Backbone as JSON, one array per atom type, in Angstrom:
{
  "sequence": "MSLSVIPSSAMWQNTLPEAMSPDEVAWLAHSGSLSARLGTLGRFSVAVVCEGEGLANREDGEAPSVETGALLWRRDVVLHVDDEAVGWGPSATPLGRSANAWAAPAGLGTPPLGDILFDDATITRSALQFRVVRLADPLFPHAAPACRGGAAQRLWARRSVFIREHAPLVVAECFLPRLWDRAGVARS",
  "N": [[-57.47, -58.36, -215.05], [-60.26, -55.95, -214.94], [-61.05, -52.65, -215.52], [-62.85, -50.01, -214.34], [-64.37, -46.69, -214.41], [-64.64, -44.5, -211.79], [-66.49, -41.81, -210.35], [-65.23, -38.46, -210.18], [-64.7, -36.64, -207.1], [-65.13, -34.24, -204.64], [-62.47, -34.33, -203.45], [-61.03, -36.38, -204.65], [-59.66, -37.04, -207.72], [-59.91, -37.91, -211.28], [-57.82, -37.55, -212.93], [-54.2, -36.98, -212.91], [-52.48, -34.92, -210.66], [-51.26, -31.69, -211.77], [-48.7, -30.62, -211.01], [-46.41, -32.57, -210.89], [-43.56, -34.53, -210.69], [-41.99, -36.42, -213.5], [-41.06, -38.74, -212.62], [-42.48, -39.31, -210.18], [-45.05, -39.26, -211.19], [-44.91, -41.74, -212.66], [-44.8, -43.51, -210.4], [-47.2, -43.06, -209.14], [-49.16, -43.32, -211.06], [-48.81, -46.25, -211.76], [-50.1, -49.2, -212.39], [-50.04, -51.54, -211.18], [-49.42, -53.86, -208.57], [-48.73, -52.01, -205.4], [-47.27, -52.9, -203.21], [-45.74, -55.07, -204.26], [-44.22, -53.61, -206.02], [-42.78, -52.03, -204.15], [-41.3, -53.89, -202.87], [-39.26, -54.13, -204.56], [-37.47, -52.41, -203.81], [-36.3, -53.04, -201.3], [-36.39, -54.88, -198.24], [-39.86, -55.52, -197.7], [-42.4, -54.6, -195.65], [-45.45, -54.61, -193.74], [-47.15, -52.7, -191.23], [-49.77, -52.91, -189.15], [-52.02, -50.4, -188.26], [-54.49, -49.87, -187.3], [-57.5, -51.88, -187.22], [-60.65, -53.07, -187.72], [-63.98, -52.75, -187.04], [-66.09, -49.89, -187.95], [-67.7, -46.65, -188.56], [-68.66, -45.38, -191.39], [-67.18, -42.27, -192.56], [-67.67, -38.84, -194.04], [-65.74, -38.48, -195.88], [-65.31, -41.29, -196.72], [-67.81, -41.72, -197.72], [-67.77, -40.5, -200.18], [-66.89, -42.41, -201.83], [-67.67, -44.94, -204.37], [-70.66, -46.84, -203.6], [-70.53, -46.77, -200.98], [-72.07, -45.49, -198.12], [-72.22, -42.48, -196.07], [-72.0, -43.0, -192.73], [-72.61, -45.63, -192.83], [-71.77, -48.9, -191.5], [-68.59, -50.28, -191.45], [-65.65, -52.37, -192.29], [-62.34, -51.77, -191.51], [-59.25, -51.2, -192.36], [-56.13, -49.8, -191.44], [-52.8, -49.25, -192.59], [-49.23, -48.94, -192.37], [-46.86, -48.91, -194.68], [-43.68, -50.51, -195.28], [-40.16, -50.17, -196.13], [-37.25, -51.71, -195.67], [-37.7, -51.14, -192.92], [-38.27, -48.47, -193.05], [-40.8, -45.99, -192.93], [-42.79, -45.66, -195.74], [-45.13, -45.53, -197.04], [-48.88, -45.03, -196.48], [-51.68, -46.75, -195.98], [-54.93, -46.69, -196.11], [-57.91, -49.07, -195.84], [-61.29, -49.99, -196.62], [-64.41, -51.44, -196.39], [-67.78, -51.96, -196.96], [-69.68, -53.59, -194.31], [-71.83, -56.37, -194.07], [-73.34, -57.01, -196.85], [-70.67, -57.45, -197.8], [-69.36, -59.17, -196.3], [-68.78, -62.02, -196.87], [-67.65, -61.89, -199.51], [-65.33, -60.29, -198.98], [-63.92, -61.72, -196.86], [-61.43, -62.54, -196.62], [-59.54, -60.28, -196.36], [-60.34, -59.21, -193.85], [-59.32, -59.24, -190.81], [-56.8, -59.76, -191.76], [-54.26, -59.08, -190.9], [-50.71, -58.71, -190.91], [-49.7, -59.64, -193.69], [-49.39, -58.42, -197.07], [-52.1, -56.46, -198.48], [-52.16, -56.59, -201.23], [-51.28, -59.17, -201.98], [-53.67, -60.59, -201.94], [-55.55, -59.17, -203.81], [-54.22, -59.06, -206.35], [-53.91, -61.46, -207.22], [-56.28, -62.99, -207.87], [-58.35, -63.48, -210.34], [-60.96, -63.13, -210.36], [-61.5, -60.66, -209.26], [-62.21, -57.29, -209.78], [-61.21, -54.1, -210.92], [-61.44, -50.64, -210.29], [-60.51, -47.54, -212.2], [-57.61, -45.77, -211.17], [-57.7, -43.11, -208.93], [-56.95, -39.64, -207.93], [-55.03, -37.65, -205.36], [-54.05, -34.77, -204.04], [-52.65, -34.48, -200.8], [-52.72, -32.17, -198.41], [-51.64, -30.18, -195.7], [-54.26, -29.19, -194.34], [-56.08, -31.05, -195.1], [-58.17, -33.71, -194.44], [-57.12, -36.29, -194.57], [-54.41, -35.9, -193.76], [-53.76, -35.82, -191.08], [-53.56, -38.43, -190.57], [-51.86, -39.66, -192.18], [-49.61, -38.17, -191.46], [-48.08, -39.22, -188.96], [-46.82, -41.16, -189.76], [-44.72, -40.23, -191.09], [-42.58, -39.57, -189.77], [-41.0, -37.26, -188.69], [-40.33, -36.29, -191.04], [-40.75, -33.31, -192.9], [-43.17, -32.75, -194.25], [-45.27, -30.87, -196.53], [-47.26, -31.71, -198.38], [-48.44, -34.29, -199.64], [-48.72, -37.2, -201.97], [-51.42, -39.12, -203.03], [-53.41, -42.0, -204.13], [-56.18, -43.83, -205.04], [-58.42, -46.64, -205.62], [-61.31, -48.82, -206.43], [-61.92, -52.02, -205.46], [-63.53, -54.64, -206.89], [-65.42, -57.49, -205.83], [-67.51, -60.28, -206.14], [-69.85, -58.3, -206.32], [-69.2, -56.65, -204.34], [-67.66, -53.93, -202.9], [-64.26, -52.83, -202.38], [-62.62, -50.4, -200.79], [-59.4, -49.15, -201.81], [-56.97, -46.99, -200.49], [-53.74, -45.13, -201.09], [-51.06, -43.51, -199.56], [-48.51, -41.61, -200.37], [-45.24, -41.52, -198.84], [-42.86, -39.08, -197.83], [-40.27, -40.59, -197.49], [-40.4, -42.58, -199.29], [-39.89, -41.32, -201.86], [-37.24, -40.71, -201.53], [-36.01, -43.17, -201.09], [-36.41, -44.46, -203.77], [-35.18, -42.89, -205.47], [-36.38, -40.7, -206.57], [-37.0, -37.9, -208.63], [-38.16, -35.08, -207.34], [-41.2, -32.95, -207.54]],
  "CA": [[-58.31, -57.38, -214.08], [-60.75, -55.14, -215.64], [-60.92, -51.29, -215.19], [-63.99, -49.06, -214.45], [-64.08, -45.23, -214.02], [-65.37, -44.11, -210.7], [-66.54, -40.4, -210.4], [-64.41, -37.54, -209.53], [-65.45, -36.15, -206.0], [-64.54, -32.91, -204.22], [-61.24, -34.56, -203.02], [-60.37, -37.2, -205.46], [-59.76, -36.52, -209.18], [-59.67, -38.98, -212.07], [-56.3, -37.1, -213.53], [-53.07, -36.79, -212.1], [-52.09, -33.27, -210.32], [-50.28, -31.23, -212.96], [-47.32, -30.34, -210.35], [-45.6, -33.59, -210.54], [-42.4, -34.85, -211.61], [-42.3, -37.69, -214.28], [-40.92, -39.96, -211.77], [-43.75, -39.17, -209.26], [-46.16, -39.72, -212.18], [-44.65, -43.02, -212.96], [-45.11, -44.3, -209.26], [-48.64, -42.87, -208.85], [-49.96, -44.21, -212.28], [-48.56, -47.48, -211.85], [-51.46, -49.82, -212.12], [-49.91, -53.01, -210.56], [-49.51, -54.12, -206.97], [-47.75, -51.22, -204.94], [-46.57, -53.96, -202.48], [-44.74, -55.74, -205.0], [-43.18, -52.54, -206.41], [-42.01, -51.38, -203.16], [-40.34, -54.89, -202.53], [-38.08, -54.05, -205.5], [-36.54, -51.42, -203.2], [-35.74, -53.49, -200.2], [-37.35, -55.65, -197.5], [-41.04, -54.83, -197.53], [-43.28, -55.06, -194.5], [-46.69, -54.01, -193.46], [-47.58, -52.63, -189.88], [-51.28, -52.57, -189.08], [-52.2, -49.4, -187.31], [-55.78, -50.22, -186.66], [-58.26, -52.87, -188.05], [-61.76, -53.44, -186.96], [-65.58, -52.04, -187.48], [-66.21, -48.26, -187.78], [-68.56, -46.0, -189.25], [-68.12, -44.4, -192.66], [-67.07, -40.7, -192.56], [-67.98, -38.01, -195.06], [-64.63, -39.04, -196.99], [-65.64, -42.76, -197.14], [-69.05, -41.72, -198.23], [-67.49, -40.03, -201.49], [-66.46, -43.76, -202.65], [-68.94, -45.58, -204.79], [-71.11, -48.05, -202.88], [-70.36, -46.57, -199.65], [-72.77, -44.47, -197.45], [-71.93, -41.86, -194.92], [-72.8, -43.59, -191.49], [-72.67, -47.14, -192.76], [-70.92, -49.7, -190.78], [-67.48, -50.64, -192.26], [-64.54, -53.08, -191.85], [-61.49, -50.73, -191.79], [-57.89, -51.63, -191.96], [-55.05, -48.73, -191.74], [-51.48, -49.81, -192.42], [-48.15, -48.01, -192.88], [-45.99, -49.63, -195.54], [-42.13, -49.91, -194.78], [-39.22, -50.82, -196.94], [-36.21, -51.79, -194.74], [-37.98, -50.57, -191.68], [-38.6, -47.02, -193.11], [-42.24, -45.72, -193.37], [-42.82, -45.02, -197.13], [-46.66, -45.27, -197.42], [-49.85, -45.25, -195.52], [-52.68, -47.25, -196.75], [-56.25, -47.22, -195.52], [-58.82, -49.69, -196.76], [-62.64, -50.12, -196.1], [-65.42, -52.19, -197.18], [-69.13, -52.08, -196.06], [-69.96, -54.83, -193.61], [-73.33, -57.09, -194.33], [-73.18, -57.71, -198.23], [-69.33, -57.6, -198.11], [-68.87, -59.94, -195.26], [-68.49, -63.25, -197.57], [-66.71, -61.47, -200.43], [-63.97, -60.06, -198.41], [-63.53, -62.36, -195.6], [-59.76, -62.84, -196.4], [-58.8, -59.26, -195.83], [-60.86, -59.11, -192.4], [-58.23, -60.0, -189.81], [-55.59, -60.22, -192.39], [-52.88, -58.74, -190.29], [-49.64, -57.89, -191.53], [-49.45, -59.74, -194.97], [-50.01, -57.23, -197.76], [-53.61, -56.84, -199.17], [-51.98, -56.72, -202.71], [-51.25, -60.47, -202.1], [-55.03, -61.05, -202.3], [-55.98, -58.31, -204.82], [-53.74, -58.95, -207.74], [-53.84, -62.87, -207.58], [-57.78, -63.42, -207.88], [-58.81, -63.1, -211.56], [-62.4, -62.62, -210.21], [-61.56, -59.3, -208.64], [-62.17, -56.23, -210.75], [-60.57, -52.88, -210.29], [-61.65, -49.29, -211.02], [-59.24, -46.81, -212.63], [-57.16, -45.07, -210.22], [-58.14, -41.4, -208.71], [-55.58, -39.25, -207.25], [-55.36, -36.3, -204.74], [-52.89, -33.9, -203.26], [-53.09, -34.28, -199.43], [-52.12, -31.17, -197.9], [-51.7, -29.86, -194.22], [-55.39, -28.87, -193.92], [-56.69, -32.24, -195.6], [-58.56, -34.7, -193.41], [-56.22, -37.45, -194.54], [-53.19, -35.47, -193.43], [-53.44, -36.17, -189.57], [-53.7, -39.9, -190.48], [-50.64, -40.19, -192.6], [-48.32, -37.38, -190.95], [-47.35, -39.75, -188.08], [-45.92, -42.28, -190.12], [-43.55, -39.42, -191.85], [-41.41, -39.56, -188.72], [-40.17, -36.08, -188.7], [-40.48, -35.61, -192.52], [-41.71, -32.18, -192.77], [-43.99, -32.72, -195.64], [-46.39, -30.06, -196.72], [-47.77, -32.0, -199.49], [-48.33, -35.81, -200.07], [-49.65, -37.75, -203.14], [-52.33, -40.13, -202.79], [-54.38, -42.66, -204.93], [-57.17, -44.81, -204.38], [-59.12, -47.37, -206.3], [-62.15, -49.71, -205.72], [-61.75, -53.34, -206.02], [-64.96, -55.38, -206.78], [-65.61, -59.17, -205.86], [-68.87, -60.72, -205.87], [-70.52, -57.18, -206.35], [-68.91, -56.11, -202.86], [-66.51, -52.86, -202.83], [-63.15, -52.69, -201.17], [-61.82, -49.11, -201.17], [-58.04, -49.04, -201.08], [-56.11, -45.78, -200.88], [-52.36, -45.34, -200.75], [-50.55, -42.23, -199.49], [-47.04, -41.75, -200.53], [-44.74, -40.56, -197.91], [-41.44, -38.43, -198.42], [-39.29, -41.37, -197.57], [-40.4, -43.32, -200.54], [-39.21, -40.77, -202.98], [-35.74, -40.8, -201.18], [-35.54, -44.56, -201.38], [-36.68, -44.66, -205.05], [-34.4, -42.04, -206.14], [-37.18, -39.95, -207.54], [-37.0, -36.35, -208.47], [-39.53, -34.31, -206.76], [-41.61, -31.54, -208.24]],
  "C": [[-58.9, -56.16, -214.97], [-60.94, -53.71, -214.81], [-62.28, -50.58, -215.28], [-63.71, -47.78, -213.98], [-64.89, -45.05, -212.85], [-65.38, -42.39, -210.73], [-65.7, -39.62, -209.59], [-65.36, -37.13, -208.24], [-64.68, -34.73, -205.55], [-63.07, -33.11, -203.84], [-60.47, -35.43, -204.06], [-60.67, -37.01, -206.86], [-59.24, -37.68, -210.08], [-58.4, -38.55, -212.97], [-55.43, -36.88, -212.4], [-52.76, -35.27, -211.81], [-51.09, -32.99, -211.43], [-48.77, -31.07, -212.33], [-46.73, -31.5, -209.98], [-44.43, -33.82, -211.3], [-42.69, -36.14, -212.51], [-42.11, -38.87, -213.41], [-42.15, -40.2, -210.75], [-44.96, -39.81, -209.88], [-46.14, -41.37, -212.38], [-45.14, -44.07, -211.64], [-46.74, -44.08, -209.02], [-49.53, -43.57, -209.9], [-49.59, -45.43, -212.35], [-49.74, -48.36, -211.41], [-51.27, -51.19, -211.38], [-49.85, -52.8, -208.85], [-48.4, -52.97, -206.38], [-46.94, -52.08, -204.05], [-45.3, -54.63, -203.21], [-43.8, -54.82, -205.67], [-42.21, -52.23, -205.36], [-40.95, -52.53, -202.63], [-39.29, -54.93, -203.51], [-37.16, -53.0, -204.79], [-35.9, -51.77, -201.94], [-36.54, -54.39, -199.42], [-38.86, -55.13, -197.24], [-41.79, -55.47, -196.41], [-44.56, -54.18, -194.26], [-46.96, -53.9, -191.84], [-48.92, -51.96, -189.84], [-51.24, -51.53, -187.82], [-53.43, -49.65, -186.55], [-56.55, -51.35, -187.73], [-59.57, -53.15, -187.16], [-63.2, -52.59, -187.77], [-65.4, -50.6, -187.13], [-67.06, -47.84, -188.64], [-67.91, -45.3, -190.49], [-68.37, -43.04, -192.39], [-67.7, -40.2, -194.0], [-66.84, -38.56, -196.34], [-64.99, -40.25, -197.56], [-66.85, -42.61, -197.83], [-69.15, -41.09, -199.8], [-67.18, -41.36, -202.29], [-67.75, -44.43, -203.2], [-69.27, -46.81, -203.85], [-70.91, -47.92, -201.54], [-71.1, -45.46, -199.07], [-72.27, -43.91, -196.29], [-72.76, -42.52, -193.67], [-72.75, -45.1, -191.52], [-71.44, -47.64, -191.94], [-69.73, -50.3, -191.88], [-66.44, -51.39, -191.67], [-63.61, -52.09, -192.3], [-60.09, -51.35, -191.56], [-56.88, -50.55, -192.49], [-53.76, -49.43, -191.54], [-50.42, -48.81, -192.82], [-47.11, -49.32, -193.54], [-44.57, -49.2, -195.21], [-41.16, -50.84, -196.0], [-37.99, -50.66, -196.02], [-36.34, -50.81, -193.44], [-38.26, -49.0, -191.52], [-40.0, -46.83, -193.65], [-42.23, -44.93, -194.82], [-44.07, -45.01, -197.8], [-47.59, -45.59, -196.33], [-51.01, -45.75, -196.45], [-53.93, -47.68, -195.84], [-57.1, -47.96, -196.4], [-60.02, -49.78, -196.14], [-63.38, -50.92, -197.01], [-66.69, -52.37, -196.3], [-69.41, -53.52, -195.52], [-71.51, -55.17, -194.21], [-72.86, -57.56, -195.62], [-71.63, -58.0, -198.51], [-68.68, -58.75, -197.34], [-68.22, -61.3, -195.86], [-67.4, -62.74, -198.64], [-65.46, -61.09, -199.89], [-63.58, -60.54, -197.13], [-62.17, -62.47, -195.38], [-59.24, -61.69, -195.79], [-59.23, -58.93, -194.37], [-60.01, -60.01, -191.7], [-56.92, -60.47, -190.54], [-54.27, -60.19, -191.75], [-51.85, -58.11, -191.07], [-49.35, -58.42, -193.05], [-50.13, -58.66, -195.85], [-51.18, -57.57, -198.55], [-53.26, -57.14, -200.77], [-51.81, -58.3, -203.13], [-52.68, -61.22, -202.56], [-55.59, -60.5, -203.6], [-55.6, -58.6, -206.12], [-53.57, -60.45, -208.0], [-54.99, -63.63, -207.77], [-58.31, -62.81, -209.22], [-60.19, -62.69, -211.47], [-62.52, -61.31, -209.67], [-61.37, -58.29, -209.66], [-61.7, -54.85, -210.03], [-61.17, -51.71, -211.03], [-60.36, -48.62, -211.44], [-58.8, -46.05, -211.34], [-57.68, -43.62, -210.14], [-57.03, -41.04, -207.87], [-56.06, -38.07, -206.28], [-54.16, -35.93, -204.11], [-53.41, -33.74, -201.82], [-52.09, -33.08, -198.89], [-52.18, -30.88, -196.21], [-53.2, -29.84, -193.68], [-56.38, -30.08, -194.42], [-57.1, -33.12, -194.34], [-57.7, -35.95, -193.34], [-54.83, -37.23, -193.86], [-52.75, -36.12, -192.01], [-53.17, -37.64, -189.53], [-52.25, -40.42, -190.95], [-49.48, -39.54, -191.95], [-47.43, -38.23, -189.92], [-46.38, -40.7, -188.55], [-44.71, -41.54, -191.22], [-42.41, -39.46, -190.94], [-40.67, -38.33, -188.81], [-40.06, -35.55, -190.08], [-41.32, -34.51, -192.71], [-42.39, -31.94, -194.21], [-45.07, -31.76, -195.43], [-47.39, -30.52, -197.72], [-47.39, -33.54, -199.69], [-49.17, -36.26, -201.17], [-50.28, -38.7, -202.43], [-52.99, -40.69, -203.99], [-55.26, -43.46, -204.39], [-57.88, -45.57, -205.7], [-60.17, -48.23, -205.66], [-61.94, -51.07, -206.36], [-63.15, -53.93, -205.77], [-64.84, -56.85, -206.71], [-66.97, -59.5, -205.28], [-69.79, -59.47, -205.63], [-70.24, -56.25, -204.94], [-67.72, -55.23, -203.09], [-65.47, -53.08, -201.87], [-62.45, -51.5, -201.66], [-60.43, -49.09, -200.66], [-57.41, -47.67, -201.44], [-54.62, -46.08, -200.53], [-51.71, -43.7, -200.8], [-49.1, -42.23, -199.6], [-46.1, -40.93, -199.83], [-43.23, -40.18, -198.49], [-40.44, -39.56, -198.53], [-39.18, -42.2, -198.81], [-39.79, -42.71, -201.74], [-37.45, -40.62, -202.78], [-35.37, -42.16, -201.56], [-35.53, -45.04, -202.93], [-35.78, -43.98, -205.97], [-35.26, -41.11, -207.05], [-37.01, -38.37, -207.28], [-38.26, -35.84, -208.33], [-39.83, -33.06, -207.53], [-41.68, -30.53, -207.19]]
}
């Protein structure tokens, strides 16, 4: 899988936030499948929060090859280890030109997206981008319900763009407080 760099935006940066512990950095900067890594902590499962067509918002429009207002296929999931929510993962691809390239993720259901993305040599991936998700962040209200009472004031997130047949699939992953507990990670 080859890597390309996508431009930083107002929210997403090409460098890791400075106020992170070495353990947090190791999780965020890991370039392999998050699903596979989470599976090393216990029984991994995916719960689909929503899946279907939607319009690209301003946040989506900051991703390469995605225009604000474009029709997208979206899939938002909560990632669980032993039935505890440890991550929230939105993904999106523009409809139309992506229909054939990303037909498998459309209607994927509960299998991990990583099962498709990391087992296909024709898919390329951008370098990771990072973000601090705070209370006022537009992503926070989406990720917060999965925290289940965890009083998080700040969450770490990453995203990358996978390309198949010139069609982008933007995948973000927001790391929830329970992950750090389960992984025995020292927090910053």
